Coordinates of C-alpha atoms and ligand atoms in Angstrom, one line a residue:
I743 CA 53.0 33.0 43.2
P744 CA 50.3 31.9 42.7
K745 CA 49.2 35.2 41.2
P746 CA 46.3 36.7 43.2
L747 CA 42.9 37.5 41.6
K748 CA 43.2 41.3 41.9
I749 CA 46.1 43.5 43.0
M750 CA 45.9 47.2 43.4
A751 CA 49.3 48.7 44.3
S752 CA 49.5 52.1 46.2
N753 CA 52.3 54.4 46.8
S754 CA 53.6 53.7 50.4
A755 CA 54.8 50.9 52.6
F756 CA 54.1 49.2 55.9
G757 CA 57.2 49.0 58.0
L758 CA 57.5 45.7 59.7
D759 CA 59.8 45.9 62.7
Q760 CA 60.2 44.7 66.3
N761 CA 57.3 46.8 67.6
T762 CA 54.8 45.4 65.2
V763 CA 52.1 43.2 66.7
I764 CA 49.5 40.7 65.4
H765 CA 45.9 40.9 66.4
T766 CA 43.5 38.2 65.6
S767 CA 39.7 37.9 65.9
S768 CA 39.5 36.3 69.4
N769 CA 36.3 34.3 69.0
A770 CA 36.8 32.9 65.5
T771 CA 38.0 29.3 65.3
G772 CA 41.6 28.9 64.1
F773 CA 42.4 32.6 63.7
N774 CA 44.6 32.7 66.8
E775 CA 46.6 29.7 65.4
V776 CA 47.0 31.5 62.1
G777 CA 48.4 34.5 63.9
Q778 CA 50.8 32.4 65.8
Y779 CA 52.0 30.7 62.6
L780 CA 52.4 34.1 60.9
S781 CA 54.6 35.2 63.9
E782 CA 56.7 32.0 63.6
K783 CA 57.2 32.5 60.0
I784 CA 58.0 36.2 60.3
K785 CA 60.7 35.2 62.8
W786 CA 62.1 32.5 60.5
Q787 CA 62.3 35.0 57.7
T788 CA 63.4 38.2 59.6
Q789 CA 64.5 37.1 63.1
L790 CA 61.9 39.5 64.4
D791 CA 59.9 38.4 67.4
I792 CA 56.4 39.6 66.9
A793 CA 53.9 39.3 69.6
V794 CA 50.4 37.9 69.0
N795 CA 47.3 39.4 70.8
N796 CA 49.6 41.1 73.3
T797 CA 47.4 44.0 74.2
T798 CA 49.8 45.7 76.6
N799 CA 52.1 46.6 73.6
T800 CA 49.7 48.0 71.0
S801 CA 50.2 51.7 71.3
S802 CA 53.8 51.7 70.3
G803 CA 53.7 49.5 67.3
R804 CA 52.0 49.1 64.0
V805 CA 49.5 46.3 63.8
I806 CA 48.7 43.3 61.6
F807 CA 45.1 42.5 62.0
I808 CA 43.9 39.1 61.1
H809 CA 40.0 39.2 61.4
Q810 CA 36.9 37.3 60.4
L811 CA 34.6 38.7 57.7
N812 CA 31.1 38.7 59.3
D813 CA 29.7 38.9 55.9
S814 CA 28.1 35.3 55.8
T815 CA 27.1 35.8 52.2
N816 CA 30.7 36.0 51.1
S817 CA 31.9 32.9 52.9
K818 CA 34.1 31.4 50.1
K819 CA 36.3 29.0 52.2
E820 CA 39.7 30.1 50.9
A821 CA 39.1 33.6 49.9
Y822 CA 40.9 36.5 51.7
E823 CA 41.5 40.2 51.3
L824 CA 44.7 42.0 52.2
T825 CA 44.9 45.7 52.8
I826 CA 48.2 47.3 53.5
T827 CA 48.7 50.8 54.4
Q828 CA 51.4 52.7 56.1
D829 CA 49.8 52.0 59.4
S830 CA 48.4 48.6 59.3
V831 CA 48.0 45.4 57.5
I832 CA 44.5 44.1 57.5
L833 CA 43.9 40.4 56.5
S834 CA 40.3 39.5 56.4
A835 CA 38.8 36.1 55.6
A836 CA 35.6 34.3 56.2
T837 CA 37.5 31.3 57.6
A838 CA 40.8 30.5 59.2
E839 CA 41.6 28.6 56.1
G840 CA 41.2 31.7 53.9
A841 CA 43.3 33.6 56.4
F842 CA 46.0 31.1 56.2
R843 CA 46.2 31.4 52.5
G844 CA 46.3 35.1 52.8
V845 CA 49.3 34.7 55.3
Q846 CA 51.2 33.0 52.5
T847 CA 50.7 36.0 50.3
L848 CA 51.9 38.3 53.1
R849 CA 55.0 36.2 53.6
Q850 CA 55.8 36.6 50.0
L851 CA 55.5 40.4 50.3
I852 CA 58.1 40.6 53.0
P853 CA 61.3 41.6 51.2
E854 CA 64.5 39.6 51.7
S855 CA 66.4 42.3 53.5
S856 CA 65.6 45.0 55.9
N857 CA 65.9 48.8 55.1
D858 CA 68.2 50.1 57.9
T859 CA 68.6 53.6 56.6
L860 CA 65.1 54.6 57.6
S861 CA 65.0 53.7 61.1
E862 CA 67.3 52.9 64.0
T863 CA 65.8 49.4 64.3
K864 CA 65.7 47.0 61.4
M865 CA 62.6 47.5 59.3
W866 CA 61.2 45.5 56.4
L867 CA 59.2 47.5 54.0
I868 CA 56.0 45.8 52.7
S869 CA 54.5 47.6 49.6
S870 CA 51.1 48.9 50.3
G871 CA 47.9 48.2 48.2
K872 CA 45.0 45.9 48.3
I873 CA 44.8 42.2 47.2
T874 CA 41.5 40.3 46.7
D875 CA 42.0 36.7 46.2
N876 CA 40.2 33.5 45.7
P877 CA 41.3 30.3 44.0
N878 CA 40.2 29.2 40.6
F879 CA 39.9 25.5 41.5
E880 CA 39.0 24.1 44.9
Y881 CA 41.4 21.1 44.6
R882 CA 45.1 22.0 44.1
G883 CA 47.1 18.8 44.6
A884 CA 50.5 17.2 44.7
M885 CA 51.0 13.4 44.8
L886 CA 54.0 11.6 46.3
D887 CA 54.8 7.9 45.6
V888 CA 56.2 6.6 48.8
A889 CA 55.9 3.1 47.6
R890 CA 58.6 2.7 44.9
H891 CA 61.0 4.4 47.3
F892 CA 60.0 5.2 50.8
F893 CA 60.3 8.8 52.2
S894 CA 60.4 9.5 55.9
V895 CA 57.9 11.5 57.9
E896 CA 60.5 14.3 58.2
D897 CA 60.8 14.4 54.4
V898 CA 57.0 14.5 53.9
K899 CA 56.8 17.2 56.3
K900 CA 59.3 19.4 54.5
Y901 CA 57.3 18.8 51.3
I902 CA 54.2 19.9 53.1
D903 CA 55.9 23.2 54.3
L904 CA 56.9 23.9 50.7
L905 CA 53.5 23.1 49.3
A906 CA 51.6 25.2 51.9
Y907 CA 53.7 28.3 50.9
Y908 CA 52.2 27.9 47.3
K909 CA 48.6 27.4 48.5
I910 CA 48.5 23.7 47.6
N911 CA 45.6 22.2 49.7
A912 CA 45.8 18.4 48.8
L913 CA 48.6 15.9 49.3
H914 CA 47.9 12.5 47.7
L915 CA 50.1 9.8 49.2
H916 CA 50.6 6.8 47.0
L917 CA 51.0 4.3 49.9
T918 CA 51.0 1.0 48.2
D919 CA 52.4 -0.6 45.0
D920 CA 54.2 -3.7 43.7
Q921 CA 57.4 -2.8 45.4
G922 CA 56.2 -1.9 48.8
W923 CA 53.3 -1.4 51.3
R924 CA 53.9 1.6 53.4
I925 CA 51.0 2.0 55.8
E926 CA 50.5 -0.1 59.0
I927 CA 47.1 -2.0 59.0
K928 CA 46.7 -3.5 62.5
S929 CA 44.4 -6.3 61.3
W930 CA 46.9 -7.4 58.6
P931 CA 50.3 -7.0 60.1
K932 CA 52.3 -8.8 57.5
L933 CA 51.5 -6.0 54.9
T934 CA 54.2 -3.9 56.5
E935 CA 56.3 -6.7 58.1
I936 CA 56.7 -8.4 54.8
G937 CA 55.3 -5.9 52.2
G938 CA 57.1 -2.9 53.8
S939 CA 60.6 -4.1 53.6
S940 CA 61.6 -3.6 50.0
E941 CA 61.7 -0.9 47.4
V942 CA 62.8 -0.4 43.7
G943 CA 66.5 -1.5 43.4
G944 CA 66.4 -3.7 46.5
G945 CA 66.7 -1.1 49.2
P946 CA 65.3 -1.5 52.7
G947 CA 61.9 0.2 52.1
G948 CA 60.1 1.3 55.3
F949 CA 56.5 2.2 56.3
Y950 CA 54.4 4.6 58.4
T951 CA 53.1 3.3 61.6
Q952 CA 49.5 4.4 62.3
E953 CA 51.0 7.1 64.6
D954 CA 53.3 8.3 62.0
Y955 CA 50.4 8.6 59.6
K956 CA 48.3 10.5 62.1
D957 CA 51.1 12.7 62.8
L958 CA 51.4 13.5 59.0
V959 CA 47.6 14.0 58.7
A960 CA 47.7 16.4 61.7
Y961 CA 50.9 18.3 60.4
A962 CA 49.2 18.9 57.1
A963 CA 45.8 19.8 58.5
K964 CA 47.5 22.7 60.5
Q965 CA 48.5 24.1 57.0
Y966 CA 45.1 23.4 55.6
I967 CA 46.3 20.5 53.5
T968 CA 44.2 17.5 53.1
I969 CA 45.9 14.1 52.9
I970 CA 44.5 11.7 50.4
P971 CA 45.6 8.2 51.0
E972 CA 45.9 5.8 48.0
V973 CA 45.7 2.1 48.1
D974 CA 46.3 1.1 44.5
M975 CA 44.2 -1.9 43.4
P976 CA 43.4 -4.5 41.9
G977 CA 46.8 -4.0 39.9
H978 CA 50.1 -2.8 41.5
T979 CA 49.5 -5.2 44.3
N980 CA 52.4 -7.4 44.4
A981 CA 53.7 -6.3 47.8
A982 CA 50.3 -7.1 49.3
S983 CA 50.1 -10.5 47.7
L984 CA 53.6 -11.3 48.8
A985 CA 52.4 -10.7 52.5
Y986 CA 49.1 -12.5 52.0
P987 CA 49.3 -14.9 48.9
F988 CA 45.4 -15.6 49.0
L989 CA 45.1 -12.1 47.6
N990 CA 46.8 -12.8 44.4
G991 CA 44.9 -13.4 41.3
N992 CA 47.3 -13.9 38.6
G993 CA 47.9 -17.7 39.1
K994 CA 51.8 -17.2 39.5
K995 CA 53.7 -17.8 42.6
V996 CA 54.3 -14.4 44.3
E997 CA 57.9 -13.4 44.3
P998 CA 59.2 -10.0 45.8
Y999 CA 59.5 -7.3 43.1
T1000 CA 62.1 -4.5 43.0
G1001 CA 62.1 -3.6 39.3
I1002 CA 60.0 -0.7 37.7
D1003 CA 57.7 -2.7 35.3
V1004 CA 53.9 -2.1 35.6
G1005 CA 50.8 -4.0 35.0
F1006 CA 51.6 -7.6 36.0
S1007 CA 50.0 -8.1 39.3
T1008 CA 46.3 -8.3 40.3
F1009 CA 44.1 -9.1 43.2
D1010 CA 41.7 -12.1 42.9
T1011 CA 38.6 -10.2 42.2
R1012 CA 36.2 -13.1 42.6
K1013 CA 36.9 -14.1 46.3
D1014 CA 34.8 -12.6 49.1
T1015 CA 37.8 -12.9 51.4
V1016 CA 39.6 -10.4 49.2
Y1017 CA 36.8 -7.9 49.8
A1018 CA 36.8 -8.6 53.5
F1019 CA 40.5 -7.7 53.5
I1020 CA 39.9 -4.6 51.5
D1021 CA 37.1 -3.6 53.9
D1022 CA 39.5 -3.8 56.8
V1023 CA 42.1 -1.8 55.0
V1024 CA 39.7 1.0 53.9
R1025 CA 38.2 1.1 57.3
E1026 CA 41.5 1.4 59.2
I1027 CA 42.8 4.0 56.9
S1028 CA 39.5 6.0 56.7
E1029 CA 39.3 6.1 60.5
M1030 CA 42.7 8.0 60.6
T1031 CA 41.8 10.3 57.6
P1032 CA 39.7 13.3 58.3
G1033 CA 39.5 14.4 54.6
P1034 CA 36.7 13.4 52.4
Y1035 CA 38.5 11.2 49.9
F1036 CA 40.0 7.8 49.5
H1037 CA 42.0 7.0 46.6
A1038 CA 41.5 3.4 45.3
G1039 CA 44.0 3.4 42.4
G1040 CA 42.7 1.3 39.6
D1041 CA 45.4 2.0 37.0
E1042 CA 47.1 -0.4 34.8
S1043 CA 45.3 -3.5 35.8
H1044 CA 46.7 -5.2 32.5
V1045 CA 46.3 -8.8 33.8
T1046 CA 42.8 -8.3 35.3
K1047 CA 40.0 -9.2 32.8
K1048 CA 37.9 -6.1 31.9
K1049 CA 34.7 -7.6 33.4
D1050 CA 36.4 -8.5 36.6
F1051 CA 38.0 -5.1 36.9
N1052 CA 34.7 -3.4 36.5
Y1053 CA 33.1 -5.7 39.1
F1054 CA 36.0 -5.0 41.5
I1055 CA 35.9 -1.2 41.2
S1056 CA 32.2 -1.0 41.9
R1057 CA 32.5 -3.2 44.9
V1058 CA 35.3 -1.2 46.2
D1059 CA 33.4 2.0 45.5
K1060 CA 30.7 0.7 47.9
I1061 CA 33.3 -0.2 50.6
V1062 CA 34.8 3.4 50.4
K1063 CA 31.3 4.9 50.6
K1064 CA 30.4 2.7 53.6
Y1065 CA 33.3 4.3 55.5
G1066 CA 32.1 7.9 54.6
K1067 CA 34.6 8.7 51.9
R1068 CA 34.4 9.7 48.3
M1069 CA 36.3 7.5 45.9
I1070 CA 39.0 8.8 43.7
G1071 CA 40.5 6.6 41.0
W1072 CA 42.8 6.8 38.1
D1073 CA 41.0 7.4 34.8
E1074 CA 40.4 3.7 34.0
I1075 CA 37.8 3.4 36.7
V1076 CA 35.2 5.2 34.6
H1077 CA 34.2 1.9 32.9
A1078 CA 32.9 0.5 36.1
D1079 CA 29.3 0.9 37.5
I1080 CA 30.2 3.4 40.2
D1081 CA 28.5 6.4 42.0
T1082 CA 28.8 9.6 40.1
T1083 CA 30.1 11.2 43.2
A1084 CA 33.3 9.3 42.6
I1085 CA 36.2 11.3 40.9
A1086 CA 38.3 10.3 37.9
Q1087 CA 41.9 11.3 38.0
F1088 CA 42.9 11.8 34.3
W1089 CA 46.5 10.9 33.6
S1090 CA 46.7 9.3 30.1
N1091 CA 43.4 8.3 28.5
E1092 CA 41.4 11.4 27.2
E1093 CA 38.5 9.0 26.2
N1094 CA 38.1 7.9 29.9
A1095 CA 38.1 11.5 31.0
K1096 CA 35.3 12.3 28.6
I1097 CA 33.3 9.3 29.7
A1098 CA 33.7 10.4 33.3
V1099 CA 32.2 13.9 32.4
E1100 CA 29.3 12.2 30.4
K1101 CA 28.5 10.1 33.5
G1102 CA 28.4 13.4 35.6
M1103 CA 31.6 12.7 37.5
K1104 CA 34.2 15.4 38.3
V1105 CA 37.8 15.0 37.1
I1106 CA 41.2 15.8 38.5
L1107 CA 43.6 16.8 35.8
S1108 CA 47.1 15.1 36.0
P1109 CA 48.0 14.8 32.3
G1110 CA 51.3 12.8 32.1
K1111 CA 52.5 15.0 29.2
K1112 CA 52.2 18.2 31.3
A1113 CA 51.9 17.5 35.0
Y1114 CA 53.9 14.4 35.7
L1115 CA 56.7 15.6 38.0
D1116 CA 58.7 12.4 37.4
M1117 CA 59.2 13.3 33.7
Q1118 CA 62.7 14.5 32.8
Y1119 CA 63.1 18.1 32.1
D1120 CA 65.2 17.2 29.0
T1121 CA 67.4 14.5 27.7
L1122 CA 70.2 15.6 30.2
S1123 CA 68.0 15.4 33.4
K1124 CA 69.7 13.4 36.1
Y1125 CA 66.4 11.7 37.4
G1126 CA 63.1 10.9 35.9
L1127 CA 61.4 8.9 33.1
H1128 CA 60.2 10.3 29.7
W1129 CA 57.5 7.9 28.6
A1130 CA 55.0 10.7 28.4
A1131 CA 57.3 13.7 27.4
Y1132 CA 60.2 15.7 28.4
I1133 CA 58.8 18.6 30.5
P1134 CA 60.8 21.7 30.7
V1135 CA 59.7 24.4 33.2
D1136 CA 57.8 26.5 30.5
T1137 CA 55.9 23.4 29.0
A1138 CA 54.9 22.4 32.5
Y1139 CA 53.4 26.0 33.1
V1140 CA 52.0 26.9 29.6
W1141 CA 48.6 25.1 29.3
T1142 CA 45.1 25.7 30.4
P1143 CA 43.3 23.1 32.5
E1144 CA 39.9 24.3 31.3
R1145 CA 40.8 23.7 27.7
Y1146 CA 43.1 20.8 27.9
I1147 CA 40.5 18.2 26.8
N1148 CA 37.7 19.1 24.3
G1149 CA 34.4 19.1 26.2
I1150 CA 35.9 19.2 29.6
N1151 CA 35.4 22.6 31.0
K1152 CA 35.7 24.5 34.3
E1153 CA 32.5 23.1 35.8
H1154 CA 33.7 19.4 35.2
I1155 CA 37.2 19.9 36.8
L1156 CA 37.7 19.6 40.6
G1157 CA 41.3 20.8 40.1
V1158 CA 44.8 19.9 39.1
E1159 CA 47.3 17.5 40.7
A1160 CA 50.9 16.9 39.9
P1161 CA 52.0 13.3 40.7
L1162 CA 55.7 12.5 41.6
W1163 CA 56.3 8.8 41.1
S1164 CA 59.5 7.6 42.6
E1165 CA 61.0 4.9 40.5
T1166 CA 64.2 7.0 39.8
I1167 CA 64.4 9.0 43.0
S1168 CA 65.1 7.9 46.7
T1169 CA 66.3 11.1 48.5
M1170 CA 64.9 14.4 49.4
E1171 CA 67.4 16.1 47.2
E1172 CA 66.3 14.1 44.2
L1173 CA 62.6 14.7 45.0
E1174 CA 63.3 18.3 45.2
Y1175 CA 65.2 18.3 41.9
L1176 CA 62.1 16.9 40.1
A1177 CA 59.4 18.8 42.0
F1178 CA 61.1 22.3 42.0
P1179 CA 60.5 24.5 40.3
R1180 CA 57.7 22.7 38.3
M1181 CA 55.5 22.2 41.3
I1182 CA 55.4 26.0 41.9
G1183 CA 53.9 26.4 38.4
Y1184 CA 51.2 23.8 39.0
S1185 CA 50.2 25.9 42.0
E1186 CA 49.7 28.9 39.8
L1187 CA 47.8 26.7 37.2
S1188 CA 45.3 25.6 39.8
W1189 CA 45.0 28.8 41.8
S1190 CA 45.1 31.6 39.4
T1191 CA 42.8 32.4 36.5
E1192 CA 43.8 32.1 32.9
E1193 CA 43.7 35.9 32.5
N1194 CA 46.2 36.2 35.3
R1195 CA 48.7 33.7 33.9
N1196 CA 51.4 34.7 31.5
W1197 CA 54.8 32.9 31.1
E1198 CA 56.9 36.0 30.7
D1199 CA 55.5 37.6 33.9
Y1200 CA 55.6 34.2 35.7
K1201 CA 59.3 33.5 35.0
I1202 CA 60.3 36.8 36.7
R1203 CA 58.2 36.0 39.7
L1204 CA 59.6 32.4 39.7
G1205 CA 63.3 33.8 39.7
N1206 CA 62.3 35.9 42.7
Q1207 CA 61.4 32.8 44.7
T1208 CA 65.2 31.9 44.9
P1209 CA 65.8 33.4 48.4
F1210 CA 63.0 31.4 49.8
L1211 CA 64.0 28.2 48.1
D1212 CA 67.6 28.8 49.3
R1213 CA 66.5 29.4 52.8
M1214 CA 64.5 26.3 52.8
N1215 CA 67.5 24.6 51.5
V1216 CA 65.6 23.2 48.5
K1217 CA 67.8 21.7 45.7
Y1218 CA 65.7 22.9 42.8
Y1219 CA 66.7 22.2 39.3
P1220 CA 68.4 25.4 38.1
S1221 CA 66.6 25.7 34.8
K1222 CA 68.4 27.9 32.2
L1223 CA 65.0 29.4 31.3
I1224 CA 65.0 31.2 34.6
D1225 CA 67.0 34.1 35.8
W1226 CA 67.4 32.8 39.4
K1227 CA 67.7 35.9 41.7
K1228 CA 70.1 34.7 44.2
A1229 CA 70.0 36.9 47.4
T1230 CA 72.9 39.3 47.7
L1231 CA 73.6 38.4 51.3
P1232 CA 74.6 34.7 52.0
I1233 CA 71.7 32.8 53.2
K1234 CA 72.4 30.2 55.9
P1235 CA 69.8 27.4 55.7
R1236 CA 67.7 27.8 58.8
L1237 CA 65.8 24.5 58.6
K1238 CA 65.0 24.1 62.2
D1239 CA 65.0 27.5 63.9
Ligands
NAG2661 C1 52.5 5.0 35.0 C2 51.9 4.3 36.3 C3 52.7 4.5 37.6 C4 54.2 4.9 37.2 C5 54.2 6.1 36.3 C6 55.6 6.6 35.9 C7 50.0 6.0 36.6 C8 48.6 6.2 37.1 N1 50.6 4.7 36.6 O1 52.9 4.0 34.2 O2 52.7 3.4 38.4 O3 54.9 5.1 38.3 O4 53.4 6.0 35.2 O5 55.5 7.8 35.3 O6 50.8 6.9 36.3

């Protein structure tokens, strides 16, 4: 999972054992790192120590080649080809990013246990054949709300590791909301000093220092995941206004907020000082963010007058552009006068999504009824909300992004993103319960083509994810729709090997 574009199975197997070596294209950027990464993951999964580019050792062992395709006409960024025979595994890609995606496929092909009858040493048999793969959508995202409840750097890193395994390439961090401001801004220190120390339910909150944030960005980048920072405005801004009351535009005295209502706060959209503040925030965050996007929120500004909202969004769009980023906003932003390079993230209003497309903007699909990870699975679900729908594992998977909204087709869609809002969850275990297994289905919805997706086939492959999820110590929701294929051998969680 996600299902590759083309699979041709053949009738033998490659034996992965302690004599196997990994060879990478020496002069291609990033390929050696991908080889090292594969070696670490093989060790984590099998305990085998596989050498990378160790030329002294080649004659005895079978080889995994990771090499760069020289064919510059076929330079699709994330495409790869995997050819497995009895003697070798050849993973080829035009970029290290493509090779990295291919490595995830290879990891999934390594069986859970070794076949010790064939050889004196332990050997893992990888079925032979050829896989040709390329994603259906270029943007395959997950969103995590670290504002309603704060999640530590370690928690987010574990989520990144899990997302990478399923070829997700964008992690959108919802960094600010009414209940908390989670990112250090050096020029406005009270944002985190005051705005960072609360959360839903009155807990202690928390925030990322700039060093923490850079650490997360770098950690994600190594797994070819782009971090998309979100500062939600002009609504959802109580925590910022609590720190700096001049920002507040709703006329009431700013009080700390730890409930779960939405739509009651707003920035003052008419003051230049507010835009000077936003300029600093966008600049500091953009300087730490190598990715091309800045998410400016824009949802549920219920107490901001429409005219003021539109004026605000178009001014923020210009600030975002000034710092070299492309603006993403929730679908409400489409009414403002903004550059058509801005991207609308559809979540609830189909008319807004259609307006985006008429204006020539691209959309990211995050339909609340299908892709909101914070929706309960059913009435008995321990965590989550259900304002949009109950979303069982099959409902989450069975829909077609290209045909979800009339008139919005493949060419209008940048990709799919699954948001996880955190009003009802505060621990990693709770996060995992809502995100898994549904997130795995969203990865297939955004990577695999419609012809390659089928619930009956998917649900078997999902059941086969159990050993990986168990080894990662993921507390997934054990939906009765799935036959969870527990490993026959007890798996000790090896989180930090
Ligand atoms: C919406 C809000 C969000 C909230 C979520 C809960 C968007 C774009 N906005 O009301 O702040 O956490 O639903 O499902 O989703």
